Coordinates of N, CA and C in Angstrom, one line a residue:
X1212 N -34.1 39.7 18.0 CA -32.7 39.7 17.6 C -32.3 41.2 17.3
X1213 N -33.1 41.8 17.6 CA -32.5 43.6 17.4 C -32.0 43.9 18.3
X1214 N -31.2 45.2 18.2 CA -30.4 45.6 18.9 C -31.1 46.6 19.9
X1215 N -31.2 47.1 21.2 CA -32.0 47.8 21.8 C -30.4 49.0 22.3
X1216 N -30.4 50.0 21.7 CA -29.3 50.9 21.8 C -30.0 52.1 23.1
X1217 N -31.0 52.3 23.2 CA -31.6 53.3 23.8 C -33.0 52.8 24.5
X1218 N -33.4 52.8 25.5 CA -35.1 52.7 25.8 C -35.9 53.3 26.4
X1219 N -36.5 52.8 27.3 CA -37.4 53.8 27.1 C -38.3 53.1 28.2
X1220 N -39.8 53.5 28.2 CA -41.5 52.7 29.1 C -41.7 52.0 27.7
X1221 N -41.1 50.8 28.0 CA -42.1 49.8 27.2 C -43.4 48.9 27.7
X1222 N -44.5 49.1 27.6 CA -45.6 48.4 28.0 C -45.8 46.9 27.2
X1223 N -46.3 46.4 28.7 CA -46.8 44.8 28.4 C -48.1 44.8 29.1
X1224 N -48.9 45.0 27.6 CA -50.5 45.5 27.8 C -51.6 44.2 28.4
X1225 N -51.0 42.8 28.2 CA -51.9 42.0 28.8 C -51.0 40.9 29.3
X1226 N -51.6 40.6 30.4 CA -51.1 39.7 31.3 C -52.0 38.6 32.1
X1227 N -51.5 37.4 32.1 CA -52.8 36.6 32.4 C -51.7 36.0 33.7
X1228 N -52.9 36.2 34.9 CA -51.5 35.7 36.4 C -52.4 34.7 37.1
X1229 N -52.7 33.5 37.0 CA -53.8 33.0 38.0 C -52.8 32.4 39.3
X1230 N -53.4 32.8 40.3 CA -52.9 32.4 42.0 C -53.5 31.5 42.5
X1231 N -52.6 30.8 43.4 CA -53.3 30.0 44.2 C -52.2 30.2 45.7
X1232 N -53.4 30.6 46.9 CA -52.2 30.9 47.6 C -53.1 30.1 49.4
X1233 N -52.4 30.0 50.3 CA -52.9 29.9 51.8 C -52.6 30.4 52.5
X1234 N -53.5 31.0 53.7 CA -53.3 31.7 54.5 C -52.1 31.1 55.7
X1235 N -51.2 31.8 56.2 CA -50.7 30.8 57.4 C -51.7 31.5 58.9
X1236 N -51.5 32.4 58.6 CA -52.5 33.1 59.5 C -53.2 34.5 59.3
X1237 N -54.3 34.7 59.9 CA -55.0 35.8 58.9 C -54.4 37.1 58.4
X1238 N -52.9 37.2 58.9 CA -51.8 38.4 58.4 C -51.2 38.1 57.2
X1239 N -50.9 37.0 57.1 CA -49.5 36.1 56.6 C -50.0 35.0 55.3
X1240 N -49.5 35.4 53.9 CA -50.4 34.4 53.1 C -49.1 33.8 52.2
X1241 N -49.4 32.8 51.6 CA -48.4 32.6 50.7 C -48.9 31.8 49.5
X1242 N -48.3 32.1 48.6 CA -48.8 31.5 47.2 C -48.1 31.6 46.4
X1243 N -48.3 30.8 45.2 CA -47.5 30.5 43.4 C -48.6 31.5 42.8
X1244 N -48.2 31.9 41.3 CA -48.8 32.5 40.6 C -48.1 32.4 39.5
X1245 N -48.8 31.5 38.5 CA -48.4 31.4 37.1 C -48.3 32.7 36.4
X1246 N -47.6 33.1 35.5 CA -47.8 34.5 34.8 C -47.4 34.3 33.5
X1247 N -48.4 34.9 32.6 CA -48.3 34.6 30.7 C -48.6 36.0 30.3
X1248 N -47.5 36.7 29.9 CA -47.8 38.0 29.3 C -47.9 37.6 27.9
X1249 N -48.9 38.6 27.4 CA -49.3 38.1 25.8 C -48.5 39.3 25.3
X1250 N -47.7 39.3 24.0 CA -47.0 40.5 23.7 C -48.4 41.2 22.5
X1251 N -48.0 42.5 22.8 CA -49.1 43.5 22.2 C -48.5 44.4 21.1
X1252 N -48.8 44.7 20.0 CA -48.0 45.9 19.3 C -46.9 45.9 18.4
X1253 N -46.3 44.2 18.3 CA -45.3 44.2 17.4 C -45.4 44.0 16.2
X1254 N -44.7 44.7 15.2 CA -45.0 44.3 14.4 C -43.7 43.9 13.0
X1255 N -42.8 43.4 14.0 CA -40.9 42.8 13.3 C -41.7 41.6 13.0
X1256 N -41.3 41.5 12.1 CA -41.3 39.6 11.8 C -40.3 38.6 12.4
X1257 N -40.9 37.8 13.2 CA -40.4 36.7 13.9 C -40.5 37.6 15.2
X1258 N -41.2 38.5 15.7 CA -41.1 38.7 17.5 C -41.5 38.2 18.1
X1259 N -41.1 38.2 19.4 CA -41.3 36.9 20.3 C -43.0 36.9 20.9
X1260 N -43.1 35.8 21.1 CA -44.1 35.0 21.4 C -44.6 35.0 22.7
X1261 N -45.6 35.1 23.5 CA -45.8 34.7 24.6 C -44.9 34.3 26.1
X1262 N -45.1 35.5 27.1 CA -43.4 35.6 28.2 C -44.4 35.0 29.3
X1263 N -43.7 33.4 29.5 CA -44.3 32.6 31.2 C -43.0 32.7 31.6
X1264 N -43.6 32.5 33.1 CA -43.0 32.7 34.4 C -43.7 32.0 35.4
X1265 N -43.0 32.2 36.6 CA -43.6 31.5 37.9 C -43.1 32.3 39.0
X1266 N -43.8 32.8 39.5 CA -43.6 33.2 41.0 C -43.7 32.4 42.3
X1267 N -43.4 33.3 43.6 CA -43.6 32.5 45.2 C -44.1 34.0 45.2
X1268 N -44.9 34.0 46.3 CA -45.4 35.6 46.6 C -45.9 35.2 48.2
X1269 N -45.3 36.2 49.3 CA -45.9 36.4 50.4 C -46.2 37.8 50.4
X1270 N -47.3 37.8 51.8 CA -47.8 38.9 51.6 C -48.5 39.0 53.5
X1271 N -48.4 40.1 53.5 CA -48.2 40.3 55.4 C -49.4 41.6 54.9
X1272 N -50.5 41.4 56.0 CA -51.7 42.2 56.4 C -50.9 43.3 57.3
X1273 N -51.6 44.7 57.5 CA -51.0 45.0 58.2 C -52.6 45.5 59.8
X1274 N -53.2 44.6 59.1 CA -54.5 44.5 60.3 C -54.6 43.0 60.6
X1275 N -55.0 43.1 62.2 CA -54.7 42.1 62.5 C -56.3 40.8 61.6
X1276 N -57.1 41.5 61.0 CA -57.8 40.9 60.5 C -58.1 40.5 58.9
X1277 N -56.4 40.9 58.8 CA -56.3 40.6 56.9 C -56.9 40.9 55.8
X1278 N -57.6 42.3 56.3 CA -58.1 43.4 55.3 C -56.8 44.1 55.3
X1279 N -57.7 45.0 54.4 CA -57.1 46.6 54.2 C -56.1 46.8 53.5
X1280 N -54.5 47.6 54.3 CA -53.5 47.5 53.4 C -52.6 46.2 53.5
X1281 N -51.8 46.1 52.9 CA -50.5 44.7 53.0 C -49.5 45.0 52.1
X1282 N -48.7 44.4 52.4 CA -47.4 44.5 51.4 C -46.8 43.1 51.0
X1283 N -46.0 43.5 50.4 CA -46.0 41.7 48.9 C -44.9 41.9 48.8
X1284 N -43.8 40.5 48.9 CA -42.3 40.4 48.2 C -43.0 38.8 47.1
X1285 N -41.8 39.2 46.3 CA -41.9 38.0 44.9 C -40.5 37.8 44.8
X1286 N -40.3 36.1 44.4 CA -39.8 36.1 43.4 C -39.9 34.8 42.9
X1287 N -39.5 34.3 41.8 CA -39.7 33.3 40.5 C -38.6 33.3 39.6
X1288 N -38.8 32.8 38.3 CA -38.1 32.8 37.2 C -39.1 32.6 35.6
X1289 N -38.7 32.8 34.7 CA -39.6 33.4 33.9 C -38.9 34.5 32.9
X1290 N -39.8 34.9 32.1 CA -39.8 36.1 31.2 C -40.8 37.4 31.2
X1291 N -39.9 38.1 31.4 CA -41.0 39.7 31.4 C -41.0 40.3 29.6
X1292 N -41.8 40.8 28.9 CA -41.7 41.0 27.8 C -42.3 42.7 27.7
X1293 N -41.7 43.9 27.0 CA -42.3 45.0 27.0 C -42.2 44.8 25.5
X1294 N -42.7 46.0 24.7 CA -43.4 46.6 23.5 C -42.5 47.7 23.4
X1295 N -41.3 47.5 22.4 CA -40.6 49.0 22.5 C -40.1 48.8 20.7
X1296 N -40.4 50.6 21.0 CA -39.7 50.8 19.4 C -38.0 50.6 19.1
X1297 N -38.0 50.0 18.2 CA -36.4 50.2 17.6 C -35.4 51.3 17.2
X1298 N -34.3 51.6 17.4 CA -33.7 52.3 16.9 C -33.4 52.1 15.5
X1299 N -32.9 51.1 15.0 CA -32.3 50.7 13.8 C -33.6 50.4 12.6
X1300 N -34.6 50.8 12.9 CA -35.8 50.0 12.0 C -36.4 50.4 10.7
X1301 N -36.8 49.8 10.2 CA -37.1 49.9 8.7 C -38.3 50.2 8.7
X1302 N -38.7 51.0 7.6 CA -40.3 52.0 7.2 C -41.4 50.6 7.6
X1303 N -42.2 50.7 8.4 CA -43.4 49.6 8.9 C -42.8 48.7 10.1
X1304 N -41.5 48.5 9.9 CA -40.9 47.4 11.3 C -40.5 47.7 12.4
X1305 N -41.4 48.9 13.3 CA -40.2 49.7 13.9 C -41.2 48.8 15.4
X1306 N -41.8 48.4 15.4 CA -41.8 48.2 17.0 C -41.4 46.2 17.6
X1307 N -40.9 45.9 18.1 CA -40.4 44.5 18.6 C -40.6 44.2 20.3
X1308 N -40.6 43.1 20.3 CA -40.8 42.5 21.8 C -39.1 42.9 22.2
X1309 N -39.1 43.4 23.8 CA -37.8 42.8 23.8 C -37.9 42.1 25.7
X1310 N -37.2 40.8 25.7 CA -37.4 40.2 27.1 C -36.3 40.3 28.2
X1311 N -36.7 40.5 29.2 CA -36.2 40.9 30.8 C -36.3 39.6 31.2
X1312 N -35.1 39.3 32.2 CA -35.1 37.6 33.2 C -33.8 37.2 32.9
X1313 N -34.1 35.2 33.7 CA -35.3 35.1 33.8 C -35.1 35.1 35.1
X1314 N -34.3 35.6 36.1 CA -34.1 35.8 37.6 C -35.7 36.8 37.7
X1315 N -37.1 36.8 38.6 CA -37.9 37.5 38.8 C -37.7 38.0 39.6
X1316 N -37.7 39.1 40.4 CA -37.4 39.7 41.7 C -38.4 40.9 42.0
X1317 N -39.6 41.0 43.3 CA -40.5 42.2 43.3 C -40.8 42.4 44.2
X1318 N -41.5 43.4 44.3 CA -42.1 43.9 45.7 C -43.9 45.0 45.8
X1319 N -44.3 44.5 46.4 CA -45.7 45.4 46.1 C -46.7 45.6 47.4
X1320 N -47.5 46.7 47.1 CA -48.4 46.7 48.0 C -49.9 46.5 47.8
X1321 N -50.7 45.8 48.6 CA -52.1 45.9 48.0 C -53.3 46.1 49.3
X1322 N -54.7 46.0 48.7 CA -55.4 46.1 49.4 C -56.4 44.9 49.1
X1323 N -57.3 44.6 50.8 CA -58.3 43.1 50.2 C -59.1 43.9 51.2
X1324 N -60.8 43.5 51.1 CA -61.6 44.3 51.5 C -63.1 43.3 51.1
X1325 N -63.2 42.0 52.1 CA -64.3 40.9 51.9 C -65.5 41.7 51.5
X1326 N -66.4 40.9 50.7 CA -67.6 41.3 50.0 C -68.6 40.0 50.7
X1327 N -68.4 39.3 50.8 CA -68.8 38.5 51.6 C -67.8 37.1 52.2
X1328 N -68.7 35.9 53.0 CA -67.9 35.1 53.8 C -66.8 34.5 53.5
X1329 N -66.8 34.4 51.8 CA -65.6 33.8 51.2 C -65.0 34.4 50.1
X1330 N -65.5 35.5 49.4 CA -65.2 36.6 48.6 C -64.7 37.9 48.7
X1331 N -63.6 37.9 48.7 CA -63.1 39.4 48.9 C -62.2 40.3 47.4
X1332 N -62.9 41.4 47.3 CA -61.9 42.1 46.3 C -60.4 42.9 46.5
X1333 N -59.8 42.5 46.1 CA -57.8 42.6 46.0 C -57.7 43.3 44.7
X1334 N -56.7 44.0 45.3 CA -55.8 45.2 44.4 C -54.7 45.1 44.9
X1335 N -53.4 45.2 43.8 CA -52.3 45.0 44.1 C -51.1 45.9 43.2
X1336 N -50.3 46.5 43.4 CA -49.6 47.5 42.7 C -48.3 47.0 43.3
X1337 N -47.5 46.5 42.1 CA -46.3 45.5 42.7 C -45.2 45.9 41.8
X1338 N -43.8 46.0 41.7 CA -42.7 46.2 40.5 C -42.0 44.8 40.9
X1339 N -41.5 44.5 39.2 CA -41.4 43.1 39.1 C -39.9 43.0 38.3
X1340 N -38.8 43.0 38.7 CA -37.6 43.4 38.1 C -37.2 41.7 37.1
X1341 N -37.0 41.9 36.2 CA -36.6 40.8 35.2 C -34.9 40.6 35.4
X1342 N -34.1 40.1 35.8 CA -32.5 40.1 35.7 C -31.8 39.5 35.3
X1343 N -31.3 39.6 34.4 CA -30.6 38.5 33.2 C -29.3 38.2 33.5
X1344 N -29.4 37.3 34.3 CA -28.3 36.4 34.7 C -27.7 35.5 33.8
X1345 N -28.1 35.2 32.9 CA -27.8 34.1 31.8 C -28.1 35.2 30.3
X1346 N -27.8 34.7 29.4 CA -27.8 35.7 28.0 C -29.2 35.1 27.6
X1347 N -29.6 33.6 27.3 CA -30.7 33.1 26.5 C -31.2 32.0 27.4
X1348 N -32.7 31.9 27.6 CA -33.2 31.2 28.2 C -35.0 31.0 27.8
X1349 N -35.5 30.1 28.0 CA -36.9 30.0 28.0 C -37.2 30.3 26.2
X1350 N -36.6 30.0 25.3 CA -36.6 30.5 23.9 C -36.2 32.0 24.0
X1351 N -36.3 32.7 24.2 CA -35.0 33.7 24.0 C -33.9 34.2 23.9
X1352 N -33.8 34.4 22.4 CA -32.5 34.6 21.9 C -31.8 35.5 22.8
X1353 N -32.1 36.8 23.5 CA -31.3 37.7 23.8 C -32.2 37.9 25.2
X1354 N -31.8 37.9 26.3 CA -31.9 38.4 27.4 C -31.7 39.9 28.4
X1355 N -32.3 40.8 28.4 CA -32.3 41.7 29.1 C -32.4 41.9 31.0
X1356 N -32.1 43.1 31.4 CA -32.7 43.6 32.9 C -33.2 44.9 32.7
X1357 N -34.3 44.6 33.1 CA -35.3 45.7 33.2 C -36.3 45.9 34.1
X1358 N -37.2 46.4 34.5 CA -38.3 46.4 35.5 C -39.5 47.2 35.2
X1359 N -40.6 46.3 35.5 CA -42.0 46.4 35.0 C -42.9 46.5 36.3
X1360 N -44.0 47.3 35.8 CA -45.0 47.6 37.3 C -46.0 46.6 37.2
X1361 N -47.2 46.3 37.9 CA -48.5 45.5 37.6 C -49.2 46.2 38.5
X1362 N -50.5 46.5 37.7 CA -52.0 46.8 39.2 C -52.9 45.6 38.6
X1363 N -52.9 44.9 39.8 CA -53.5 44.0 39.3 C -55.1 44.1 40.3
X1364 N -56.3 43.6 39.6 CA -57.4 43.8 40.3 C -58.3 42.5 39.8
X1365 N -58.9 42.0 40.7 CA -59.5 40.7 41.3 C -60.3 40.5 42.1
X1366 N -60.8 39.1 42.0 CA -61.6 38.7 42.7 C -61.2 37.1 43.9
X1367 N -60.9 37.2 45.0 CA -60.6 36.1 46.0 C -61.4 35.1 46.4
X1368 N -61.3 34.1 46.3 CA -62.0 33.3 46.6 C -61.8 31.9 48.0
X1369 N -61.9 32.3 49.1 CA -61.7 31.2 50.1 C -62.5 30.3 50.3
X1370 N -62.0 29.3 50.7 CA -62.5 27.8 51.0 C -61.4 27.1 51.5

């Protein structure tokens, strides 16, 4: 419920995204991905709590054998949550959550690179725009637009 007059790179230091996606063909994938940013750093009393979301994510190989590089569009709905200091704040209160959404909207590129027959390691460097089409949603009092990065790094598992 603060006022955000000015901002800034606010970081959202942990993020928990588990996927589940199918290939349509070894270029072409598609998948959901739950997403729970834990908020990190605040220290206002009553800051907000825990930012879920839901994605759709495709993602196009640019070898015909579904390694190497690829690129990623997203979108979902949800809450993005950064870590930013206040302007208006009082001696010990000065850092608060503030939330982005819950329209998700993104784009990324990554790399997958098999370790064996059904394990492959993925990296993914994606921007993920929060756009607040509505003022309060998902328990948040105040709604923002903003846009956040992710490198995300993993492990794939097919079957």
């Amino acid at each position: 419920n603060n006022p955000v007059k000015s901002c800034c790179v606010g970081p959202s230091l942990v993020v928990i995204q588990p996927e589940l996606g199918f290939y349509l063909s070894p270029k072409l994938a598609i998948s959901i991905a739950g997403r729970i940013g834990i908020p990190v750093g605040a220290n206002m009393d009553g800051h907000a709590t825990a930012a879920p979301g839901g994605l759709v994510r495709v993602r196009y190989a640019l070898s015909p054998t579904g390694q190497g590089l690829r690129v990623m569009g997203q979108a979902g709905v949800g809450v993005l949550r950064n870590t930013i200091k206040i302007d208006n704040a009082m001696n010990g209160m000065d850092t608060d959550i503030v939330a982005q959404g819950p329209l998700l909207i993104g784009a990324g590129v990554g790399y997958t690179k098999a370790l064996s027959g059904s394990i492959a390691f993925i990296a993914d460097l994606s921007a993920l725009a929060g756009i607040a089409v509505t003022s309060t949603a998902l328990s948040s009092p105040k709604l923002n637009t903003g846009v956040g990065a992710d490198l995300s790094l993993g492990l794939q598992l097919g079957f």
